[in-house]
mmCIF file of C-alpha atoms in Angstrom:
data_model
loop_
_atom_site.group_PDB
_atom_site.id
_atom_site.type_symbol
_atom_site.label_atom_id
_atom_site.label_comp_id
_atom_site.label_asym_id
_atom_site.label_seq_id
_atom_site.Cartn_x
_atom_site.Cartn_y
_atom_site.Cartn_z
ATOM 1 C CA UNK A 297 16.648 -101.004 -120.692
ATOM 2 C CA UNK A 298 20.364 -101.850 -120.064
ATOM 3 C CA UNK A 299 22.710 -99.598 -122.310
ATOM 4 C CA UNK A 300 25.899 -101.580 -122.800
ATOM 5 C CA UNK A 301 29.342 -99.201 -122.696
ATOM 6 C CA UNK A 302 32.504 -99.962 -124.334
ATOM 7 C CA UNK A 303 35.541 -99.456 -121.704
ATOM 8 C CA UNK A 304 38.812 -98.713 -123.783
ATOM 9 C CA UNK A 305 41.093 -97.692 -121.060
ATOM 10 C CA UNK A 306 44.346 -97.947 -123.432
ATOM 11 C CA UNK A 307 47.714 -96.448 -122.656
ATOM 12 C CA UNK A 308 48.920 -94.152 -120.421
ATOM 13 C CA UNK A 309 46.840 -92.051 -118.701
ATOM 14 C CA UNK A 310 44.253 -93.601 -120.236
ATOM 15 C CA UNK A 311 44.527 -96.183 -117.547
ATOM 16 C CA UNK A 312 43.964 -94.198 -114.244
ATOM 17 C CA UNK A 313 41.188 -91.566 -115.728
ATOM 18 C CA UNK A 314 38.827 -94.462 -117.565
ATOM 19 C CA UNK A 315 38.771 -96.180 -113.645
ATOM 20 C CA UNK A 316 37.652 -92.620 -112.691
ATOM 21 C CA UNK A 317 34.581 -91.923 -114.859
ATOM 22 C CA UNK A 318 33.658 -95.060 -114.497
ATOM 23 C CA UNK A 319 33.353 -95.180 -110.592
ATOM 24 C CA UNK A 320 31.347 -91.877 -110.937
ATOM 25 C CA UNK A 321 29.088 -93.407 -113.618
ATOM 26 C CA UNK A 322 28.511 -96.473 -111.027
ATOM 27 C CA UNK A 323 27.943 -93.654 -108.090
ATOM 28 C CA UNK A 324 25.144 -92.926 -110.236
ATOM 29 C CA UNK A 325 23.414 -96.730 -110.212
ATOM 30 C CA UNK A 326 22.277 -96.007 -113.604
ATOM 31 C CA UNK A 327 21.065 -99.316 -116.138
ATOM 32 C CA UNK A 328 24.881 -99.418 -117.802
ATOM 33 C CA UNK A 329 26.724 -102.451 -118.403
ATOM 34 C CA UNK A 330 30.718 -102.185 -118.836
ATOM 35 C CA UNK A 331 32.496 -104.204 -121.435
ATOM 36 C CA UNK A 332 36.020 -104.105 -121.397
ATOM 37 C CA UNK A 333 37.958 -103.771 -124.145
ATOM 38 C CA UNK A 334 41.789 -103.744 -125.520
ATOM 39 C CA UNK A 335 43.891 -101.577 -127.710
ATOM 40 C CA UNK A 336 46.770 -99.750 -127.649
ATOM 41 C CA UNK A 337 50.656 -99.350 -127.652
ATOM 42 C CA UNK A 338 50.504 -102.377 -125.483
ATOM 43 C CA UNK A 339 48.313 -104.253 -127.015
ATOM 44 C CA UNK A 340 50.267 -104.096 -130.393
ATOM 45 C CA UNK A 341 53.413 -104.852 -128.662
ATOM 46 C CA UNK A 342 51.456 -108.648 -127.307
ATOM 47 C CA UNK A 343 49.158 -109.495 -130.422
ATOM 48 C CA UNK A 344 50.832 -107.444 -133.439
ATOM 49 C CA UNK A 345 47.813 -105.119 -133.527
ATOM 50 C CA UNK A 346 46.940 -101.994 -131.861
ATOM 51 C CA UNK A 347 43.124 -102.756 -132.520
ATOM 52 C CA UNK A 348 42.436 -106.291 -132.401
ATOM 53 C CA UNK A 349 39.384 -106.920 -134.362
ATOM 54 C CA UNK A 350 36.960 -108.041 -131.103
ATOM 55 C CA UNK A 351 37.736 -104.375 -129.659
ATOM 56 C CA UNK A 352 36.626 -103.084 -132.788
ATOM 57 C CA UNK A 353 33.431 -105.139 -132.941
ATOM 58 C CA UNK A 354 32.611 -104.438 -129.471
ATOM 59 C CA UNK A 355 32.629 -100.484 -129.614
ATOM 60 C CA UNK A 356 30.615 -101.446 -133.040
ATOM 61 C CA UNK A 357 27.775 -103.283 -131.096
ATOM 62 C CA UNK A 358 27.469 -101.569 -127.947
ATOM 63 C CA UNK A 359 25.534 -98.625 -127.486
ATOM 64 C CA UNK A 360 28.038 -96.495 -126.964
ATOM 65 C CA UNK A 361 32.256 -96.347 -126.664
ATOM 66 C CA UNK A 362 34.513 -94.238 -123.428
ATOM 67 C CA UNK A 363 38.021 -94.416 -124.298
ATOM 68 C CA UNK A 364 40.704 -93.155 -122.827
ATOM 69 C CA UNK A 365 44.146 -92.577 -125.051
ATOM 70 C CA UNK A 366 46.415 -93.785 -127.053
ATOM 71 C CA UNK A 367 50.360 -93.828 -127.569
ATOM 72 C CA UNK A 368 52.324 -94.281 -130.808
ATOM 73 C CA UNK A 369 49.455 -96.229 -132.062
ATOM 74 C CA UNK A 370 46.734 -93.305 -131.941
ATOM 75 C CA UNK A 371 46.301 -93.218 -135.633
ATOM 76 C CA UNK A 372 45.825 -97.181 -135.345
ATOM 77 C CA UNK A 373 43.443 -96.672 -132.626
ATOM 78 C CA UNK A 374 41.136 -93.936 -132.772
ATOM 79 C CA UNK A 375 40.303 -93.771 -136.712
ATOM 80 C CA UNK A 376 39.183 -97.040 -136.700
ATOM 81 C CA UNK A 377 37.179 -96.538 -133.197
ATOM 82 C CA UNK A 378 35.507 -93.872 -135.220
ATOM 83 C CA UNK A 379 34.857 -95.610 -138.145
ATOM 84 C CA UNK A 380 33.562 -98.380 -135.800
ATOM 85 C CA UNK A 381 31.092 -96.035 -134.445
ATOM 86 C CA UNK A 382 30.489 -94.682 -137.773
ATOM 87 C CA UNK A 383 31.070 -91.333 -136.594
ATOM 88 C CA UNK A 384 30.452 -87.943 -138.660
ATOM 89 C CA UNK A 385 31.111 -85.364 -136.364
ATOM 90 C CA UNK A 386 33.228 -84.391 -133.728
ATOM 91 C CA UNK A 387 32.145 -82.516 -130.615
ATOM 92 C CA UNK A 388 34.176 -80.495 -128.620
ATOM 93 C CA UNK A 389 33.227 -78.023 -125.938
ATOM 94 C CA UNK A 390 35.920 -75.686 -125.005
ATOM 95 C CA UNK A 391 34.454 -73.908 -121.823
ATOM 96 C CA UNK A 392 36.758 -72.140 -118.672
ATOM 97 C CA UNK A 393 35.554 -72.995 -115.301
ATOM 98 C CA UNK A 394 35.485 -70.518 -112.343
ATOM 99 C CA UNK A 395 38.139 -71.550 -109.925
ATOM 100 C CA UNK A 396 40.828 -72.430 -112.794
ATOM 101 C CA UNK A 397 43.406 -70.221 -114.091
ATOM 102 C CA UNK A 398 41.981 -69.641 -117.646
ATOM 103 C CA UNK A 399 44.164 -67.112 -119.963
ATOM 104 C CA UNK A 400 40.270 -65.858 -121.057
ATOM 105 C CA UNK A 401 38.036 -67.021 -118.296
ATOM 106 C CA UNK A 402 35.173 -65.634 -120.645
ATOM 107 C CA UNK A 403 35.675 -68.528 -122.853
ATOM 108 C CA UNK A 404 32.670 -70.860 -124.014
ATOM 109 C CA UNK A 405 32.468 -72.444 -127.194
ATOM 110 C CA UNK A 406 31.902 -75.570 -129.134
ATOM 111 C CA UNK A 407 33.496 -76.773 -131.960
ATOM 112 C CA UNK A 408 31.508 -79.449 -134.666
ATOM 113 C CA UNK A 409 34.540 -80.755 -136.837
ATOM 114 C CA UNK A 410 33.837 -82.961 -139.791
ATOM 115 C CA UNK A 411 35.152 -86.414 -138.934
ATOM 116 C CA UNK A 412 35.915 -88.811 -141.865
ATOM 117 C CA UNK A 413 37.870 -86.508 -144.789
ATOM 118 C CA UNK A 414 39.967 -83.907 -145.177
ATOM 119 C CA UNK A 415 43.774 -84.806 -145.175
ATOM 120 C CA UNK A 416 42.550 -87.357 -142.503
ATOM 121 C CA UNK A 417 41.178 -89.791 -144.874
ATOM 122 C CA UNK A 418 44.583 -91.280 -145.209
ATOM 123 C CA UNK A 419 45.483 -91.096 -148.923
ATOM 124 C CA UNK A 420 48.893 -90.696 -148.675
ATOM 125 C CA UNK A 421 51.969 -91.643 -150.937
ATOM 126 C CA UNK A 422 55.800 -91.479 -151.796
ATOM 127 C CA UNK A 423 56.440 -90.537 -155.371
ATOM 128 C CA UNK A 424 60.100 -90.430 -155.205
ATOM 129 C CA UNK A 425 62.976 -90.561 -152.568
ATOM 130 C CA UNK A 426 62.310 -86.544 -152.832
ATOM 131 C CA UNK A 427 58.210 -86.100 -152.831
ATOM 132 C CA UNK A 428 55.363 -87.479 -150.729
ATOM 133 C CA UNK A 429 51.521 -86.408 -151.602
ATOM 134 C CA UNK A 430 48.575 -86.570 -149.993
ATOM 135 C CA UNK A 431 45.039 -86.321 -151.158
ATOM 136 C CA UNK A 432 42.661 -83.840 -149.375
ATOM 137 C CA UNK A 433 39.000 -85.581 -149.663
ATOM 138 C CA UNK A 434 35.920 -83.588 -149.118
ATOM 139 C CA UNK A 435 32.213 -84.247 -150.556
ATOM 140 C CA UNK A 436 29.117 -82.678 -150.830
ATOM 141 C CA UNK A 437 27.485 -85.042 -148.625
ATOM 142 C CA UNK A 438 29.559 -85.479 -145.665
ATOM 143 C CA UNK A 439 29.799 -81.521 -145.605
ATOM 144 C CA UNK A 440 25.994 -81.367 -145.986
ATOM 145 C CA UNK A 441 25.598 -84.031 -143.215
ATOM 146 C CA UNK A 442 27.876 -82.356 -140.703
ATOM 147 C CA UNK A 443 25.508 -78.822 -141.304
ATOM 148 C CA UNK A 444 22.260 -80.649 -141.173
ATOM 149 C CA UNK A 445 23.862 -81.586 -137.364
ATOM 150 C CA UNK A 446 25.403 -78.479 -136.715
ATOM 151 C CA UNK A 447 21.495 -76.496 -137.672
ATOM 152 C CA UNK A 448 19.597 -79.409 -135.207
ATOM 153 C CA UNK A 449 22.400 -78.861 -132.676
ATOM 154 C CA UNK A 450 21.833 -75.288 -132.547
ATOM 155 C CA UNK A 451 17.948 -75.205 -132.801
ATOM 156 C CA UNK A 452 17.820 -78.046 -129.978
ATOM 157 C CA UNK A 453 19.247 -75.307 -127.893
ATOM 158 C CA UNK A 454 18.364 -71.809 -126.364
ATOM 159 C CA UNK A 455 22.059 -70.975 -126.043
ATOM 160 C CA UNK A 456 23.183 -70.988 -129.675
ATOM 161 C CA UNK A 457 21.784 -68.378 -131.891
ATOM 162 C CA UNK A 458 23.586 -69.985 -135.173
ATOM 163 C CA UNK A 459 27.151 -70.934 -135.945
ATOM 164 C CA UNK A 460 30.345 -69.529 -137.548
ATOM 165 C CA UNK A 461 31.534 -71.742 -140.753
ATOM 166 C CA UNK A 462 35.829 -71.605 -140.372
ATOM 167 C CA UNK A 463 37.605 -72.293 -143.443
ATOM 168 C CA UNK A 464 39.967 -71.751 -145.635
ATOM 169 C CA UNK A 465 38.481 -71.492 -149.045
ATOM 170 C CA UNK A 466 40.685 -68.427 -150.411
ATOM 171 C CA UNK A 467 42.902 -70.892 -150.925
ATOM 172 C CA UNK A 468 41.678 -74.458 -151.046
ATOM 173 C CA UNK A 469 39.459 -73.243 -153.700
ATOM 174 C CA UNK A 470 38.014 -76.657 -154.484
ATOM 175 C CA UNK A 471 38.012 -78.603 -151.258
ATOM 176 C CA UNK A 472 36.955 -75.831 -148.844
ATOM 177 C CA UNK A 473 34.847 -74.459 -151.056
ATOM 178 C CA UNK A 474 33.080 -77.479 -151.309
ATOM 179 C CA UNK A 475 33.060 -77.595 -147.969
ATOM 180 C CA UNK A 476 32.119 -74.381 -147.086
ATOM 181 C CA UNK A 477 29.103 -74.256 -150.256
ATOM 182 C CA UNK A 478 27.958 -77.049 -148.757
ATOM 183 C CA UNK A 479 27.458 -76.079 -144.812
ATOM 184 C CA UNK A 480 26.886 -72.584 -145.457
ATOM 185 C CA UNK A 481 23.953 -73.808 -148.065
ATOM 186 C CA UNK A 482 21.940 -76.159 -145.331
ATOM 187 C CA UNK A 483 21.765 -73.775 -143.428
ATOM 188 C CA UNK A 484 20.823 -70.969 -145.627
ATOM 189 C CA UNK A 485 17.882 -73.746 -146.559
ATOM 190 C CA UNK A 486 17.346 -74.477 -142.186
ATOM 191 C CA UNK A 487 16.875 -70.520 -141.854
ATOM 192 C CA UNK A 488 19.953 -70.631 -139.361
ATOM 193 C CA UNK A 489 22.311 -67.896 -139.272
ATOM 194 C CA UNK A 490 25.744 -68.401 -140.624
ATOM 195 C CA UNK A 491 28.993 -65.915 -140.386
ATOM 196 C CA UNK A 492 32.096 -67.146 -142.046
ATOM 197 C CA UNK A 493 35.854 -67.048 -140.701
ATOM 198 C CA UNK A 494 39.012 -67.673 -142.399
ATOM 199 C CA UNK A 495 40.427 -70.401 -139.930
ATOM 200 C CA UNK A 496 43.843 -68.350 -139.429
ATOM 201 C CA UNK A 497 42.311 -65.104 -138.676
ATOM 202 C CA UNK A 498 40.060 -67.232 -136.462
ATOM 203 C CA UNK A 499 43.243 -68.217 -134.885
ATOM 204 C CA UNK A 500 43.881 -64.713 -133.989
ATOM 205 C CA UNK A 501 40.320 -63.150 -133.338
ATOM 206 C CA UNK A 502 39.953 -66.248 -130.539
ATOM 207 C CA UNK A 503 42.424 -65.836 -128.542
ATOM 208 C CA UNK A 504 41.627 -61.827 -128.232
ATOM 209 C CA UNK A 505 38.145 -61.823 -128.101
ATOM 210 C CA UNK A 506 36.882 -65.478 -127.257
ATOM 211 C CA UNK A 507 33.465 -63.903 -126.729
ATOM 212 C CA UNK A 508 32.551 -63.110 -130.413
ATOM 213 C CA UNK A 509 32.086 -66.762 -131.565
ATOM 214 C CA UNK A 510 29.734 -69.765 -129.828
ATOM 215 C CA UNK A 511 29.750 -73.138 -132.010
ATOM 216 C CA UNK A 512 32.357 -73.419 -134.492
ATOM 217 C CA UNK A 513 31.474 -75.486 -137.727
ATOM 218 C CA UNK A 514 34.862 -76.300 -139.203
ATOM 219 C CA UNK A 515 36.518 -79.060 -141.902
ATOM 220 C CA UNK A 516 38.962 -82.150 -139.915
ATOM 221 C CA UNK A 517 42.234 -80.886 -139.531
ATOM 222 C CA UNK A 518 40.949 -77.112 -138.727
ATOM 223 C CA UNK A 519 39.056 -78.419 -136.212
ATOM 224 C CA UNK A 520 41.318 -80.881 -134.512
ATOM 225 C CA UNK A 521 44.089 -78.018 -134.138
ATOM 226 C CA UNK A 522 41.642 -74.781 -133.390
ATOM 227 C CA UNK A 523 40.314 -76.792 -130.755
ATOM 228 C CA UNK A 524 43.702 -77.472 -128.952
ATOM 229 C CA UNK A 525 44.199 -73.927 -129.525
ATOM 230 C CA UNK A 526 41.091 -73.334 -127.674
ATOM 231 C CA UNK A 527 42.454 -75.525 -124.609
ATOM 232 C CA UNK A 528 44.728 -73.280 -124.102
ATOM 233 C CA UNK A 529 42.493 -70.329 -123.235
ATOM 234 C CA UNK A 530 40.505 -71.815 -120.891
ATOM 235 C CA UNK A 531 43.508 -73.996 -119.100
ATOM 236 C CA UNK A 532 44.402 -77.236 -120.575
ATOM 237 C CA UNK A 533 43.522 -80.263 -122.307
ATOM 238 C CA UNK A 534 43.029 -81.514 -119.022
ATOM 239 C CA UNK A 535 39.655 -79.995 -119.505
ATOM 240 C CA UNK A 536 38.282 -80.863 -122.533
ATOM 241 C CA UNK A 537 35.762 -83.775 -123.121
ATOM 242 C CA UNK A 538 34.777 -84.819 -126.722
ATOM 243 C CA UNK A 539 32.624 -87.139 -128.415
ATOM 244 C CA UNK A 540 32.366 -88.940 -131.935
ATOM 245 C CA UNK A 541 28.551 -88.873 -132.938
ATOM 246 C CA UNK A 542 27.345 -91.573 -135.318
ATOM 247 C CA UNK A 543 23.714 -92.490 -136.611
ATOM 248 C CA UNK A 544 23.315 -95.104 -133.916
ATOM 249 C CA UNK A 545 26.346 -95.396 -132.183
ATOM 250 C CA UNK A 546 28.869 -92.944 -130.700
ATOM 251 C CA UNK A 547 32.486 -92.848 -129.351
ATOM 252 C CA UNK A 548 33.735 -90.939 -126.189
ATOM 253 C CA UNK A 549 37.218 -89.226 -125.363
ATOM 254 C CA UNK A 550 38.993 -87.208 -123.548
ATOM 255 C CA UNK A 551 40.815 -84.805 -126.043
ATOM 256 C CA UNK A 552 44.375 -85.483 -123.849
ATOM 257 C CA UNK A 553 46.783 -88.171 -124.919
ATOM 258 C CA UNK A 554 48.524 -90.504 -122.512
ATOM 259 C CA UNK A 555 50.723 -87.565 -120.475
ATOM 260 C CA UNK A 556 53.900 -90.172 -120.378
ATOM 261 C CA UNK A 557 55.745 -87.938 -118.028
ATOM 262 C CA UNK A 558 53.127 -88.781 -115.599
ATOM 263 C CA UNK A 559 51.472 -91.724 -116.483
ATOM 264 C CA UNK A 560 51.362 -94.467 -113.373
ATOM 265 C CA UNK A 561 51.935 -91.418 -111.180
ATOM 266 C CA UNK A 562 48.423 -91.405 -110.118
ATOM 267 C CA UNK A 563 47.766 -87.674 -110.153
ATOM 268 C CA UNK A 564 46.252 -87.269 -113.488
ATOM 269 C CA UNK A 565 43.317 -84.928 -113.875
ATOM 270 C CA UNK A 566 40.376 -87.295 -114.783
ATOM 271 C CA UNK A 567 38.278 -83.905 -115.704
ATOM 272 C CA UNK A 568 37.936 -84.182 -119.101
ATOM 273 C CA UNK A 569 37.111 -87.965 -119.327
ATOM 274 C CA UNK A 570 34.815 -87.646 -116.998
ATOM 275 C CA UNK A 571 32.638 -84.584 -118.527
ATOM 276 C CA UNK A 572 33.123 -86.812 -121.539
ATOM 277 C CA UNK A 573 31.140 -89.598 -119.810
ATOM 278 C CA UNK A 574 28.956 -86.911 -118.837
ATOM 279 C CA UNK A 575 28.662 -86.476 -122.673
ATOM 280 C CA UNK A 576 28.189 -90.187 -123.106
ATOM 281 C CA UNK A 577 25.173 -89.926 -120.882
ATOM 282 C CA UNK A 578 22.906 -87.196 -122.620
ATOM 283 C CA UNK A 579 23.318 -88.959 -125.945
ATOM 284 C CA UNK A 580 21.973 -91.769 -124.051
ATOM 285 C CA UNK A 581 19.216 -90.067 -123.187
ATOM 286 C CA UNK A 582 20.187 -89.501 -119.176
ATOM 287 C CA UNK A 583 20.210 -85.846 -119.844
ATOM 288 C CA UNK A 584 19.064 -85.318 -115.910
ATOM 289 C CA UNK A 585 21.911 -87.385 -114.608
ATOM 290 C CA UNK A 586 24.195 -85.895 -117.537
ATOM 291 C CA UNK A 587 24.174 -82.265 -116.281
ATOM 292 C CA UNK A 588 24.510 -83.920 -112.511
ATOM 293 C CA UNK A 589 27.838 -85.212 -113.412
ATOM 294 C CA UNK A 590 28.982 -81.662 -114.957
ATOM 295 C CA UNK A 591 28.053 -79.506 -111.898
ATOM 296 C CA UNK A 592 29.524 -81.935 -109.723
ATOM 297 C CA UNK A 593 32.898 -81.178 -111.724
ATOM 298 C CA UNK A 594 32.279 -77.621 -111.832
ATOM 299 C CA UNK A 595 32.426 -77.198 -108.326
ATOM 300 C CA UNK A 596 35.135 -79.318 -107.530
ATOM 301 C CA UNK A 597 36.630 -77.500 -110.187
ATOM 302 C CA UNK A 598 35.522 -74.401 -108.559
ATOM 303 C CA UNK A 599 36.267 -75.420 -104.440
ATOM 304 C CA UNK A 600 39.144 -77.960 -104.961
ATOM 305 C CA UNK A 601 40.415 -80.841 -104.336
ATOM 306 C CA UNK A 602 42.388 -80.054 -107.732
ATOM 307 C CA UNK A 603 45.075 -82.025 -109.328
ATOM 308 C CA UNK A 604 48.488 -80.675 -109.965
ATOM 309 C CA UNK A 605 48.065 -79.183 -112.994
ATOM 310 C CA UNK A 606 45.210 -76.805 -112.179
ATOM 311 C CA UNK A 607 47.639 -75.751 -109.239
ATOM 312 C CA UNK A 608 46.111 -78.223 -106.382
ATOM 313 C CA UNK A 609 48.067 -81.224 -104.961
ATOM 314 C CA UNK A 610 45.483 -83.774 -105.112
ATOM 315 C CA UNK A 611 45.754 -87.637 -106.464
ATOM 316 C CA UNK A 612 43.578 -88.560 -109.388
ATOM 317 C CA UNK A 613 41.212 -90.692 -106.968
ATOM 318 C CA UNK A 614 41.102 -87.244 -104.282
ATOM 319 C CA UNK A 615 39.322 -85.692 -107.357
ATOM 320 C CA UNK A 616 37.528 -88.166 -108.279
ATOM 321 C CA UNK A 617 36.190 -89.135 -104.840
ATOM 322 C CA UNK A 618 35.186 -85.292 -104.591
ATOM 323 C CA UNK A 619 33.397 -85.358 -107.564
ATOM 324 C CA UNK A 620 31.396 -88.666 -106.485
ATOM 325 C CA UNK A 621 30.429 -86.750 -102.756
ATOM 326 C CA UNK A 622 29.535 -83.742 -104.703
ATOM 327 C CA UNK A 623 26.552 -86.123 -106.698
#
C-alpha cells in the first residue's frame, strides 16, 4: 500500500531541513509518495494567502502531513494545518541525547498538550481603544478525548507507568477545572495512575529534578510553553520533533521556527524534523523502520558530524548524509 505524505517545506529553515528528512525517508525505499505543497510568508506575499486552500486540502487527504516552519504567518499556517488534520493532541518528546551538551542530561519526557482550545481557539476582541478580551474555551469532551489518548498512550507502552495532569485550576477555577475533572476522571475510570502539578511549580520542579515526571498531560498554552521550557534542558529546539495526532490523519513538525539569522546558510540542524519524520513513520505503522531512523540520529548525535549549534562545524547535508550511512 502506498502512503501518500504531504511536503510543506515553508519558510526559512523550513526549506533546507524538509529536503533532509526527506532524503533519509527515500534512503529507506519505503512505499511513500511525496506531494508537495505551499504555504507560508512567501506564499502570502505571491497569492494573498499564507494557506492557499489546495495546501490545505492536500494535508486533508493524504495520509499524513511533514512540515517544516513558518514566518509571520505561523498562526495562518499551522492552526489551520491542524485543523486540516483534525488534530486533538499534540506530541512532544523532550529527551537529551548522549554526546550533546544538555543542562540535565537525565532528561526524558513527553508532553500530550490539548490541541484545539484554550486561549488558542482564537476568540479574541477589542472592546475599546483601552481593552482587548479573549475567551478561554475548554469542554468536557475535548479534555476527555485528550485523557482517553494520554491512558492508551501510556498502556501501549512499558516505559510509562501513568502521567502527571499540569494545570492551573487554583485559579482558572472553571476552565482548568474542567479540564483537569475531566482528564484526571478517564483515567481514574482506565485504572491509570494520575499525580497532579500546578503548571508554575512544574516550571520549577523540571528544571531541578527532570527525573520526577515522564508524560506530561497538560491544557494548549501550558503545553506549548512547558515544552520550550523543556528544550532548554536537554539543548535546544534543534532537538525536538512533534506531531499533531488526528482520528485518521496526522500532521508532523519540527517544534523550531524558521531560525532567520541563519536561514539559506545551509548549516541548520535537520535533527528535530527528521526524528519528527521518524514520528511520521510509527503512526504509519513502520514502527521497525521508525526506531531505525532515531538510532541513526542518536549516534550521529552521539559521534558527530554535528551542526553548529550542538558545538560541531558541520553543513546541514554533512548531518544529514551521516545520518543516511548510519541506516
Amino acid at each position: 500500500m502506498t502512503h501518500q505524505i504531504a511536503v510543506i517545506e515553508g519558510d526559512g529553515i523550513g526549506q533546507e531541513v524538509i529536503p533532509a528528512a526527506i532524503d533519509v525517508l527515500e534512503a529507506l525505499d519505503l512505499d511513500l509518495e511525496f506531494v508537495e505543497g505551499e504555504a507560508g510568508d512567501a506564499v502570502k506575499a505571491d497569492t494573498g494567502e499564507a494557506l492557499p486552500e489546495e495546501t490545505y486540502d492536500l494535508a486533508a487527504e493524504a495520509d499524513a502531513t511533514l512540515f517544516g516552519a513558518a514566518g509571520e504567518t505561523a498562526a495562518d499556517v499551522i492552526l489551520p494545518l491542524r485543523d486540516a488534520v483534525d488534530s486533538f493532541v499534540n506530541i512532544r518528546p523532550a529527551k537529551a541525547y548522549p554526546g550533546v551538551e544538555a543542562v540535565r542530561p537525565e532528561t526524558d519526557l513527553v508532553f500530550l498538550r490539548e490541541n484545539t482550545e484554550g486561549v488558542y481557539s482564537g476568540h479574541e476582541d477589542d472592546l475599546s481603544d483601552d481593552l482587548s478580551t479573549l475567551t478561554r474555551v475548554v469542554t468536557t469532551s475535548a479534555s476527555e478525548k485528550l485523557a482517553e489518548f494520554a491512558c492508551d498512550y501510556v498502556d501501549d507502552s512499558d516505559a510509562h507507568d501513568g502521567f502527571s495532569v499540569v494545570h492551573k485550576a487554583n485559579v482558572m477555577r472553571k476552565t482548568d477545572g474542567r479540564f483537569r475533572d475531566g482528564v484526571v476522571g478517564v483515567a481514574e475510570d482506565r485504572g491509570v495512575d494520575t499525580d497532579e502539578v500546578l503548571m508554575d511549580a512544574f516550571a520549577t520542579r523540571v528544571c531541578l529534578d527532570p527525573e520526577q515526571f515522564d508524560v506530561i498531560v497538560c491544557p494548549n498554552l501550558a503545553g506549548d510553553v512547558l515544552s520550550d521550557l523543556a528544550a532548554g534542558l536537554v539543548g535546544g529546539l534543534g532537538l525536538l520533533p512533534s506531531a499533531n495526532i488526528g482520528d485518521d490523519n496526522a500532521l508532523f513538525e519540527p517544534v523550531h521556527g524558521t531560525a532567520p539569522d541563519i536561514a539559506g546558510e545551509g548549516i541548520a540542524n535537520p535533527s528535530a524534523t527528521i526524528l519528527s519524520a521518524a514520528m511520521l513513520l510509527d503512526h504509519l505503522g513502520y514502527s521497525e523502520e521508525s526506531q531505525q531512523v532515531e538510532t541513526a540520529v542518536e549516534a550521529v548525535l552521539a559521534e558527530g558530524p554535528r551542526t553548529g549549534d550542538l558545538g560541531g562545524d558541520a553543513s546541514t547535508d554533512e548531518m544529514t548524509d551521516a545520518i543516511v550511512d548510519a541506516l
